[in-house]
């Protein structure tokens, strides 16, 4: 069975609450922030009654609604009812004029006629409808967010070494022998500013120091500052497990333009890093 089909098979096994958690995570990674999971209990995967299932507050004051379902039978009727409820101000307390988009995530099948009918019902109200079915979600997980496959489906697509900043912090904190790095660093603003300037000039920064001085905490706060200054910046952290990185590189960059060029570049960088580290180690040993 191909990876894509294995992901689809795992998705079809999900219960409603687990599917909703996955979709919330997926949408958040796609840039939908200020998330409010109205249809979920806070600390479990159990769903609750509410419309919409999830609410995203946009910077411009508009709202994005999302609805999720694992229902297979009479799917079109189910989604039409969900959309109708989204436009019911008595249920949501929000006027339809304040809604910019409705996102639907589902695992069943829709015909072209059904898709067009659902989209037309939203277009009449000048609201964008985004339909994300089984194929759309599974391919996005495979090509863009493989970490979701391991976290929500129990299916590892990579070695788990190339992580987003938040995933890196969570993974790092699971080690009982390390100090958590989910807090802000204090009294290092000058060092952060100097490091940003060095990166602007040289595109490379080596953070060194004795064990326990806070190198990882400093680095995490540095990249978070970079992301704050440039929200479009994508940052990946390397959680070294000693395994070959090529699977992770393929998983994260295979869907992007120029992916072959980027993979070759990353492979060259890895080889260069190993050579450089060997050189530094040899020099240190000779010097000592």
PDB file of C-alpha atoms in Angstrom:
ATOM      1  CA  UNK A   1       0.000   0.000   0.000  1.00  0.00           C
ATOM      2  CA  UNK A   2       1.359   3.434  -0.936  1.00  0.00           C
ATOM      3  CA  UNK A   3       1.970   6.106   1.692  1.00  0.00           C
ATOM      4  CA  UNK A   4      -0.943   8.172   0.356  1.00  0.00           C
ATOM      5  CA  UNK A   5      -3.333   5.230   0.638  1.00  0.00           C
ATOM      6  CA  UNK A   6      -2.077   4.381   4.125  1.00  0.00           C
ATOM      7  CA  UNK A   7      -2.847   7.946   5.219  1.00  0.00           C
ATOM      8  CA  UNK A   8      -6.309   7.762   3.637  1.00  0.00           C
ATOM      9  CA  UNK A   9      -6.968   4.457   5.372  1.00  0.00           C
ATOM     10  CA  UNK A  10      -5.939   5.894   8.747  1.00  0.00           C
ATOM     11  CA  UNK A  11      -8.115   8.971   8.228  1.00  0.00           C
ATOM     12  CA  UNK A  12     -11.154   6.827   7.484  1.00  0.00           C
ATOM     13  CA  UNK A  13     -10.682   5.040  10.814  1.00  0.00           C
ATOM     14  CA  UNK A  14     -10.918   8.246  12.851  1.00  0.00           C
ATOM     15  CA  UNK A  15     -13.796   9.077  15.146  1.00  0.00           C
ATOM     16  CA  UNK A  16     -15.344  12.533  14.955  1.00  0.00           C
ATOM     17  CA  UNK A  17     -13.461  14.097  17.863  1.00  0.00           C
ATOM     18  CA  UNK A  18     -10.035  12.856  16.789  1.00  0.00           C
ATOM     19  CA  UNK A  19     -10.698  14.013  13.227  1.00  0.00           C
ATOM     20  CA  UNK A  20     -11.680  17.438  14.521  1.00  0.00           C
ATOM     21  CA  UNK A  21      -8.459  17.734  16.556  1.00  0.00           C
ATOM     22  CA  UNK A  22      -6.436  16.803  13.485  1.00  0.00           C
ATOM     23  CA  UNK A  23      -8.251  19.351  11.303  1.00  0.00           C
ATOM     24  CA  UNK A  24      -7.829  22.112  13.897  1.00  0.00           C
ATOM     25  CA  UNK A  25      -4.095  21.379  13.977  1.00  0.00           C
ATOM     26  CA  UNK A  26      -3.925  21.208  10.174  1.00  0.00           C
ATOM     27  CA  UNK A  27      -5.702  24.537   9.681  1.00  0.00           C
ATOM     28  CA  UNK A  28      -3.614  26.229  12.378  1.00  0.00           C
ATOM     29  CA  UNK A  29      -0.439  25.154  10.579  1.00  0.00           C
ATOM     30  CA  UNK A  30      -1.883  26.524   7.334  1.00  0.00           C
ATOM     31  CA  UNK A  31      -2.119  29.962   8.923  1.00  0.00           C
ATOM     32  CA  UNK A  32      -5.557  30.082  10.540  1.00  0.00           C
ATOM     33  CA  UNK A  33      -4.742  31.419  13.999  1.00  0.00           C
ATOM     34  CA  UNK A  34      -6.848  32.735  16.912  1.00  0.00           C
ATOM     35  CA  UNK A  35      -8.544  29.363  17.011  1.00  0.00           C
ATOM     36  CA  UNK A  36     -11.605  28.605  19.142  1.00  0.00           C
ATOM     37  CA  UNK A  37     -12.682  24.948  19.132  1.00  0.00           C
ATOM     38  CA  UNK A  38     -16.307  25.483  20.077  1.00  0.00           C
ATOM     39  CA  UNK A  39     -17.339  21.927  19.258  1.00  0.00           C
ATOM     40  CA  UNK A  40     -14.752  20.199  21.477  1.00  0.00           C
ATOM     41  CA  UNK A  41     -14.364  19.572  25.198  1.00  0.00           C
ATOM     42  CA  UNK A  42     -11.231  21.291  26.445  1.00  0.00           C
ATOM     43  CA  UNK A  43      -9.034  18.370  27.489  1.00  0.00           C
ATOM     44  CA  UNK A  44     -10.525  15.422  25.603  1.00  0.00           C
ATOM     45  CA  UNK A  45     -11.325  14.312  22.058  1.00  0.00           C
ATOM     46  CA  UNK A  46     -15.048  14.358  22.792  1.00  0.00           C
ATOM     47  CA  UNK A  47     -17.257  16.601  20.670  1.00  0.00           C
ATOM     48  CA  UNK A  48     -19.954  18.906  22.016  1.00  0.00           C
ATOM     49  CA  UNK A  49     -22.910  20.617  20.399  1.00  0.00           C
ATOM     50  CA  UNK A  50     -22.151  24.004  18.928  1.00  0.00           C
ATOM     51  CA  UNK A  51     -22.050  25.998  15.716  1.00  0.00           C
ATOM     52  CA  UNK A  52     -19.562  26.254  14.167  1.00  0.00           C
ATOM     53  CA  UNK A  53     -17.283  23.395  15.177  1.00  0.00           C
ATOM     54  CA  UNK A  54     -14.407  25.862  15.187  1.00  0.00           C
ATOM     55  CA  UNK A  55     -14.155  29.647  14.947  1.00  0.00           C
ATOM     56  CA  UNK A  56     -11.158  31.644  13.723  1.00  0.00           C
ATOM     57  CA  UNK A  57     -10.985  35.368  14.453  1.00  0.00           C
ATOM     58  CA  UNK A  58      -9.249  37.240  11.643  1.00  0.00           C
ATOM     59  CA  UNK A  59      -7.086  40.379  12.069  1.00  0.00           C
ATOM     60  CA  UNK A  60      -9.539  42.371   9.928  1.00  0.00           C
ATOM     61  CA  UNK A  61     -12.406  41.634  12.325  1.00  0.00           C
ATOM     62  CA  UNK A  62     -14.098  39.022  10.138  1.00  0.00           C
ATOM     63  CA  UNK A  63     -14.654  35.413  11.136  1.00  0.00           C
ATOM     64  CA  UNK A  64     -13.807  32.084   9.545  1.00  0.00           C
ATOM     65  CA  UNK A  65     -16.096  29.179  10.449  1.00  0.00           C
ATOM     66  CA  UNK A  66     -15.073  25.548  10.097  1.00  0.00           C
ATOM     67  CA  UNK A  67     -17.212  22.426  10.177  1.00  0.00           C
ATOM     68  CA  UNK A  68     -15.952  18.838  10.342  1.00  0.00           C
ATOM     69  CA  UNK A  69     -17.625  15.506   9.712  1.00  0.00           C
ATOM     70  CA  UNK A  70     -16.691  11.859   9.275  1.00  0.00           C
ATOM     71  CA  UNK A  71     -20.221  11.017   8.110  1.00  0.00           C
ATOM     72  CA  UNK A  72     -20.388   9.078   4.846  1.00  0.00           C
ATOM     73  CA  UNK A  73     -24.116   8.658   4.126  1.00  0.00           C
ATOM     74  CA  UNK A  74     -26.166  11.628   2.904  1.00  0.00           C
ATOM     75  CA  UNK A  75     -23.038  13.768   3.158  1.00  0.00           C
ATOM     76  CA  UNK A  76     -24.274  16.594   0.923  1.00  0.00           C
ATOM     77  CA  UNK A  77     -27.446  17.021   2.997  1.00  0.00           C
ATOM     78  CA  UNK A  78     -25.374  17.014   6.194  1.00  0.00           C
ATOM     79  CA  UNK A  79     -23.028  19.723   4.884  1.00  0.00           C
ATOM     80  CA  UNK A  80     -25.896  21.819   3.543  1.00  0.00           C
ATOM     81  CA  UNK A  81     -27.466  21.731   7.006  1.00  0.00           C
ATOM     82  CA  UNK A  82     -24.139  22.661   8.648  1.00  0.00           C
ATOM     83  CA  UNK A  83     -23.707  25.627   6.301  1.00  0.00           C
ATOM     84  CA  UNK A  84     -27.283  26.749   6.942  1.00  0.00           C
ATOM     85  CA  UNK A  85     -26.618  26.715  10.694  1.00  0.00           C
ATOM     86  CA  UNK A  86     -23.470  28.790  10.179  1.00  0.00           C
ATOM     87  CA  UNK A  87     -25.623  31.517   8.655  1.00  0.00           C
ATOM     88  CA  UNK A  88     -28.178  31.329  11.483  1.00  0.00           C
ATOM     89  CA  UNK A  89     -27.440  34.379  13.625  1.00  0.00           C
ATOM     90  CA  UNK A  90     -29.602  33.021  16.452  1.00  0.00           C
ATOM     91  CA  UNK A  91     -27.278  30.017  16.754  1.00  0.00           C
ATOM     92  CA  UNK A  92     -23.939  31.814  16.336  1.00  0.00           C
ATOM     93  CA  UNK A  93     -24.573  35.401  17.433  1.00  0.00           C
ATOM     94  CA  UNK A  94     -22.651  36.487  14.331  1.00  0.00           C
ATOM     95  CA  UNK A  95     -24.170  38.117  11.256  1.00  0.00           C
ATOM     96  CA  UNK A  96     -23.476  36.500   7.896  1.00  0.00           C
ATOM     97  CA  UNK A  97     -21.914  39.793   6.753  1.00  0.00           C
ATOM     98  CA  UNK A  98     -19.172  39.232   9.339  1.00  0.00           C
ATOM     99  CA  UNK A  99     -18.226  35.798   7.953  1.00  0.00           C
ATOM    100  CA  UNK A 100     -15.489  35.788   5.316  1.00  0.00           C
ATOM    101  CA  UNK A 101     -15.075  32.038   4.829  1.00  0.00           C
ATOM    102  CA  UNK A 102     -16.555  28.680   5.764  1.00  0.00           C
ATOM    103  CA  UNK A 103     -14.182  25.707   5.760  1.00  0.00           C
ATOM    104  CA  UNK A 104     -15.556  22.187   5.486  1.00  0.00           C
ATOM    105  CA  UNK A 105     -13.388  19.136   6.213  1.00  0.00           C
ATOM    106  CA  UNK A 106     -14.974  15.783   5.390  1.00  0.00           C
ATOM    107  CA  UNK A 107     -14.063  12.188   4.560  1.00  0.00           C
ATOM    108  CA  UNK A 108     -16.959  11.147   2.313  1.00  0.00           C
ATOM    109  CA  UNK A 109     -17.632  11.744  -1.382  1.00  0.00           C
ATOM    110  CA  UNK A 110     -19.382  14.631  -3.114  1.00  0.00           C
ATOM    111  CA  UNK A 111     -20.483  14.835  -6.734  1.00  0.00           C
ATOM    112  CA  UNK A 112     -19.677  17.860  -8.889  1.00  0.00           C
ATOM    113  CA  UNK A 113     -23.345  18.853  -8.728  1.00  0.00           C
ATOM    114  CA  UNK A 114     -23.309  18.733  -4.925  1.00  0.00           C
ATOM    115  CA  UNK A 115     -20.074  20.727  -4.729  1.00  0.00           C
ATOM    116  CA  UNK A 116     -21.455  23.410  -7.030  1.00  0.00           C
ATOM    117  CA  UNK A 117     -24.712  23.590  -5.065  1.00  0.00           C
ATOM    118  CA  UNK A 118     -22.892  24.058  -1.750  1.00  0.00           C
ATOM    119  CA  UNK A 119     -20.588  26.709  -3.170  1.00  0.00           C
ATOM    120  CA  UNK A 120     -23.498  28.598  -4.713  1.00  0.00           C
ATOM    121  CA  UNK A 121     -25.289  28.776  -1.358  1.00  0.00           C
ATOM    122  CA  UNK A 122     -22.260  30.593   0.086  1.00  0.00           C
ATOM    123  CA  UNK A 123     -21.544  32.771  -2.935  1.00  0.00           C
ATOM    124  CA  UNK A 124     -25.043  34.260  -2.637  1.00  0.00           C
ATOM    125  CA  UNK A 125     -23.924  35.674   0.709  1.00  0.00           C
ATOM    126  CA  UNK A 126     -20.455  36.691  -0.551  1.00  0.00           C
ATOM    127  CA  UNK A 127     -18.826  34.065   1.657  1.00  0.00           C
ATOM    128  CA  UNK A 128     -16.025  31.855   0.408  1.00  0.00           C
ATOM    129  CA  UNK A 129     -16.530  28.097   0.811  1.00  0.00           C
ATOM    130  CA  UNK A 130     -13.452  25.865   1.085  1.00  0.00           C
ATOM    131  CA  UNK A 131     -14.159  22.158   0.724  1.00  0.00           C
ATOM    132  CA  UNK A 132     -11.412  19.812   1.913  1.00  0.00           C
ATOM    133  CA  UNK A 133     -12.086  16.159   1.296  1.00  0.00           C
ATOM    134  CA  UNK A 134     -10.157  12.959   1.917  1.00  0.00           C
ATOM    135  CA  UNK A 135      -7.739  13.433  -0.985  1.00  0.00           C
ATOM    136  CA  UNK A 136      -7.009  17.075  -0.193  1.00  0.00           C
ATOM    137  CA  UNK A 137      -6.290  16.430   3.477  1.00  0.00           C
ATOM    138  CA  UNK A 138      -4.266  13.246   2.960  1.00  0.00           C
ATOM    139  CA  UNK A 139      -2.029  14.757   0.265  1.00  0.00           C
ATOM    140  CA  UNK A 140      -1.451  17.873   2.346  1.00  0.00           C
ATOM    141  CA  UNK A 141      -0.396  15.729   5.302  1.00  0.00           C
ATOM    142  CA  UNK A 142       1.905  13.655   3.119  1.00  0.00           C
ATOM    143  CA  UNK A 143       3.566  16.522   1.243  1.00  0.00           C
ATOM    144  CA  UNK A 144       3.433  19.478   3.635  1.00  0.00           C
ATOM    145  CA  UNK A 145       2.715  18.403   7.222  1.00  0.00           C
ATOM    146  CA  UNK A 146       4.028  14.844   7.747  1.00  0.00           C
ATOM    147  CA  UNK A 147       4.320  15.458  11.488  1.00  0.00           C
ATOM    148  CA  UNK A 148       0.496  15.341  11.648  1.00  0.00           C
ATOM    149  CA  UNK A 149       0.568  11.758  10.425  1.00  0.00           C
ATOM    150  CA  UNK A 150       2.634  10.666  13.404  1.00  0.00           C
ATOM    151  CA  UNK A 151       0.842  12.814  15.979  1.00  0.00           C
ATOM    152  CA  UNK A 152      -2.756  12.075  14.986  1.00  0.00           C
ATOM    153  CA  UNK A 153      -2.649   8.890  12.894  1.00  0.00           C
ATOM    154  CA  UNK A 154       0.199   6.981  14.527  1.00  0.00           C
ATOM    155  CA  UNK A 155       1.900   6.712  11.136  1.00  0.00           C
ATOM    156  CA  UNK A 156       5.457   8.064  10.932  1.00  0.00           C
ATOM    157  CA  UNK A 157       6.422   9.438   7.506  1.00  0.00           C
ATOM    158  CA  UNK A 158       9.861  10.721   8.475  1.00  0.00           C
ATOM    159  CA  UNK A 159      12.489  10.299  11.183  1.00  0.00           C
ATOM    160  CA  UNK A 160      11.048  13.130  13.268  1.00  0.00           C
ATOM    161  CA  UNK A 161      14.220  15.203  13.130  1.00  0.00           C
ATOM    162  CA  UNK A 162      13.015  18.201  11.104  1.00  0.00           C
ATOM    163  CA  UNK A 163      10.433  20.052  13.192  1.00  0.00           C
ATOM    164  CA  UNK A 164       8.635  23.362  13.433  1.00  0.00           C
ATOM    165  CA  UNK A 165       9.662  25.575  16.345  1.00  0.00           C
ATOM    166  CA  UNK A 166       6.643  24.607  18.475  1.00  0.00           C
ATOM    167  CA  UNK A 167       7.033  20.898  17.714  1.00  0.00           C
ATOM    168  CA  UNK A 168      10.733  21.113  18.545  1.00  0.00           C
ATOM    169  CA  UNK A 169       9.967  22.747  21.903  1.00  0.00           C
ATOM    170  CA  UNK A 170       7.397  20.061  22.742  1.00  0.00           C
ATOM    171  CA  UNK A 171       9.700  17.219  21.689  1.00  0.00           C
ATOM    172  CA  UNK A 172      12.639  18.701  23.591  1.00  0.00           C
ATOM    173  CA  UNK A 173      10.538  19.069  26.738  1.00  0.00           C
ATOM    174  CA  UNK A 174       9.643  15.362  26.795  1.00  0.00           C
ATOM    175  CA  UNK A 175      13.196  14.508  27.822  1.00  0.00           C
ATOM    176  CA  UNK A 176      13.343  14.266  31.612  1.00  0.00           C
ATOM    177  CA  UNK A 177      17.038  15.119  31.575  1.00  0.00           C
ATOM    178  CA  UNK A 178      16.715  18.492  29.833  1.00  0.00           C
ATOM    179  CA  UNK A 179      15.469  21.873  31.022  1.00  0.00           C
ATOM    180  CA  UNK A 180      12.200  22.993  29.349  1.00  0.00           C
ATOM    181  CA  UNK A 181      12.664  25.681  26.679  1.00  0.00           C
ATOM    182  CA  UNK A 182       9.076  26.914  26.417  1.00  0.00           C
ATOM    183  CA  UNK A 183       9.794  30.100  28.372  1.00  0.00           C
ATOM    184  CA  UNK A 184      11.159  33.473  27.291  1.00  0.00           C
ATOM    185  CA  UNK A 185      14.823  34.246  27.766  1.00  0.00           C
ATOM    186  CA  UNK A 186      15.695  37.170  30.042  1.00  0.00           C
ATOM    187  CA  UNK A 187      18.426  39.816  29.856  1.00  0.00           C
ATOM    188  CA  UNK A 188      19.626  38.700  26.417  1.00  0.00           C
ATOM    189  CA  UNK A 189      18.080  41.349  24.160  1.00  0.00           C
ATOM    190  CA  UNK A 190      21.484  42.738  23.174  1.00  0.00           C
ATOM    191  CA  UNK A 191      22.754  39.271  22.276  1.00  0.00           C
ATOM    192  CA  UNK A 192      19.582  38.597  20.259  1.00  0.00           C
ATOM    193  CA  UNK A 193      19.996  41.865  18.336  1.00  0.00           C
ATOM    194  CA  UNK A 194      23.670  41.154  17.667  1.00  0.00           C
ATOM    195  CA  UNK A 195      22.841  37.651  16.446  1.00  0.00           C
ATOM    196  CA  UNK A 196      20.169  38.991  14.097  1.00  0.00           C
ATOM    197  CA  UNK A 197      22.720  41.380  12.632  1.00  0.00           C
ATOM    198  CA  UNK A 198      25.247  38.558  12.196  1.00  0.00           C
ATOM    199  CA  UNK A 199      22.648  36.458  10.395  1.00  0.00           C
ATOM    200  CA  UNK A 200      21.779  39.368   8.130  1.00  0.00           C
ATOM    201  CA  UNK A 201      25.442  39.771   7.173  1.00  0.00           C
ATOM    202  CA  UNK A 202      26.641  36.166   7.035  1.00  0.00           C
ATOM    203  CA  UNK A 203      23.509  33.958   6.872  1.00  0.00           C
ATOM    204  CA  UNK A 204      25.195  31.655   9.368  1.00  0.00           C
ATOM    205  CA  UNK A 205      25.455  31.740  13.144  1.00  0.00           C
ATOM    206  CA  UNK A 206      27.208  29.318  15.480  1.00  0.00           C
ATOM    207  CA  UNK A 207      25.938  29.360  19.068  1.00  0.00           C
ATOM    208  CA  UNK A 208      28.534  27.816  21.371  1.00  0.00           C
ATOM    209  CA  UNK A 209      29.057  27.459  25.097  1.00  0.00           C
ATOM    210  CA  UNK A 210      29.382  25.012  27.936  1.00  0.00           C
ATOM    211  CA  UNK A 211      26.631  22.516  28.698  1.00  0.00           C
ATOM    212  CA  UNK A 212      23.714  23.993  30.615  1.00  0.00           C
ATOM    213  CA  UNK A 213      24.279  27.685  29.805  1.00  0.00           C
ATOM    214  CA  UNK A 214      21.092  27.892  27.700  1.00  0.00           C
ATOM    215  CA  UNK A 215      22.229  27.577  24.078  1.00  0.00           C
ATOM    216  CA  UNK A 216      19.027  25.878  22.946  1.00  0.00           C
ATOM    217  CA  UNK A 217      16.794  28.315  24.846  1.00  0.00           C
ATOM    218  CA  UNK A 218      18.686  31.225  23.294  1.00  0.00           C
ATOM    219  CA  UNK A 219      18.413  29.747  19.795  1.00  0.00           C
ATOM    220  CA  UNK A 220      14.672  29.117  20.135  1.00  0.00           C
ATOM    221  CA  UNK A 221      14.070  32.692  21.293  1.00  0.00           C
ATOM    222  CA  UNK A 222      16.244  33.937  18.430  1.00  0.00           C
ATOM    223  CA  UNK A 223      14.239  32.168  15.724  1.00  0.00           C
ATOM    224  CA  UNK A 224      10.981  33.226  17.366  1.00  0.00           C
ATOM    225  CA  UNK A 225      12.171  36.829  17.146  1.00  0.00           C
ATOM    226  CA  UNK A 226      12.998  36.255  13.486  1.00  0.00           C
ATOM    227  CA  UNK A 227       9.505  34.896  12.865  1.00  0.00           C
ATOM    228  CA  UNK A 228       7.963  37.849  14.685  1.00  0.00           C
ATOM    229  CA  UNK A 229       9.926  40.258  12.490  1.00  0.00           C
ATOM    230  CA  UNK A 230       9.044  38.299   9.349  1.00  0.00           C
ATOM    231  CA  UNK A 231       5.784  36.295   9.719  1.00  0.00           C
ATOM    232  CA  UNK A 232       6.291  34.725   6.278  1.00  0.00           C
ATOM    233  CA  UNK A 233       9.565  33.133   7.390  1.00  0.00           C
ATOM    234  CA  UNK A 234       9.475  29.335   7.683  1.00  0.00           C
ATOM    235  CA  UNK A 235      11.777  27.934  10.356  1.00  0.00           C
ATOM    236  CA  UNK A 236      12.713  24.286  10.798  1.00  0.00           C
ATOM    237  CA  UNK A 237      14.607  22.973  13.823  1.00  0.00           C
ATOM    238  CA  UNK A 238      16.826  19.913  13.711  1.00  0.00           C
ATOM    239  CA  UNK A 239      16.199  17.408  16.506  1.00  0.00           C
ATOM    240  CA  UNK A 240      19.204  15.168  16.002  1.00  0.00           C
ATOM    241  CA  UNK A 241      18.583  11.420  16.286  1.00  0.00           C
ATOM    242  CA  UNK A 242      21.642  10.390  14.318  1.00  0.00           C
ATOM    243  CA  UNK A 243      19.560   9.200  11.351  1.00  0.00           C
ATOM    244  CA  UNK A 244      19.830  10.252   7.708  1.00  0.00           C
ATOM    245  CA  UNK A 245      17.882  13.454   7.076  1.00  0.00           C
ATOM    246  CA  UNK A 246      17.005  12.788   3.440  1.00  0.00           C
ATOM    247  CA  UNK A 247      13.597  11.256   4.317  1.00  0.00           C
ATOM    248  CA  UNK A 248      12.665  14.342   6.320  1.00  0.00           C
ATOM    249  CA  UNK A 249      13.879  16.686   3.589  1.00  0.00           C
ATOM    250  CA  UNK A 250      11.846  14.797   1.004  1.00  0.00           C
ATOM    251  CA  UNK A 251       8.761  14.818   3.229  1.00  0.00           C
ATOM    252  CA  UNK A 252       8.877  18.544   3.932  1.00  0.00           C
ATOM    253  CA  UNK A 253      10.041  19.943   0.602  1.00  0.00           C
ATOM    254  CA  UNK A 254       8.723  17.543  -2.043  1.00  0.00           C
ATOM    255  CA  UNK A 255       5.655  19.669  -2.819  1.00  0.00           C
ATOM    256  CA  UNK A 256       7.395  22.990  -3.225  1.00  0.00           C
ATOM    257  CA  UNK A 257       8.664  24.559  -6.449  1.00  0.00           C
ATOM    258  CA  UNK A 258      12.288  23.801  -7.102  1.00  0.00           C
ATOM    259  CA  UNK A 259      12.157  20.946  -4.630  1.00  0.00           C
ATOM    260  CA  UNK A 260      14.913  18.970  -6.350  1.00  0.00           C
ATOM    261  CA  UNK A 261      17.231  21.969  -6.193  1.00  0.00           C
ATOM    262  CA  UNK A 262      16.412  22.508  -2.525  1.00  0.00           C
ATOM    263  CA  UNK A 263      16.937  18.846  -1.656  1.00  0.00           C
ATOM    264  CA  UNK A 264      20.316  18.841  -3.379  1.00  0.00           C
ATOM    265  CA  UNK A 265      21.238  22.034  -1.561  1.00  0.00           C
ATOM    266  CA  UNK A 266      20.170  20.598   1.797  1.00  0.00           C
ATOM    267  CA  UNK A 267      22.135  17.411   1.147  1.00  0.00           C
ATOM    268  CA  UNK A 268      25.229  19.476   0.301  1.00  0.00           C
ATOM    269  CA  UNK A 269      24.756  21.504   3.480  1.00  0.00           C
ATOM    270  CA  UNK A 270      24.505  18.349   5.566  1.00  0.00           C
ATOM    271  CA  UNK A 271      27.664  16.944   3.995  1.00  0.00           C
ATOM    272  CA  UNK A 272      29.430  20.286   4.461  1.00  0.00           C
ATOM    273  CA  UNK A 273      28.335  20.422   8.091  1.00  0.00           C
ATOM    274  CA  UNK A 274      29.714  16.960   8.761  1.00  0.00           C
ATOM    275  CA  UNK A 275      33.016  17.837   7.081  1.00  0.00           C
ATOM    276  CA  UNK A 276      33.234  21.091   9.022  1.00  0.00           C
ATOM    277  CA  UNK A 277      32.483  19.386  12.333  1.00  0.00           C
ATOM    278  CA  UNK A 278      35.087  16.720  11.605  1.00  0.00           C
ATOM    279  CA  UNK A 279      37.601  19.447  10.806  1.00  0.00           C
ATOM    280  CA  UNK A 280      36.870  21.349  14.017  1.00  0.00           C
ATOM    281  CA  UNK A 281      37.042  18.135  16.046  1.00  0.00           C
ATOM    282  CA  UNK A 282      40.371  17.150  14.494  1.00  0.00           C
ATOM    283  CA  UNK A 283      41.829  20.611  15.083  1.00  0.00           C
ATOM    284  CA  UNK A 284      40.646  20.575  18.690  1.00  0.00           C
ATOM    285  CA  UNK A 285      42.147  17.166  19.313  1.00  0.00           C
ATOM    286  CA  UNK A 286      45.450  18.173  17.696  1.00  0.00           C
ATOM    287  CA  UNK A 287      45.528  21.401  19.682  1.00  0.00           C
ATOM    288  CA  UNK A 288      44.903  19.586  22.923  1.00  0.00           C
TER     289      UNK A 288
END
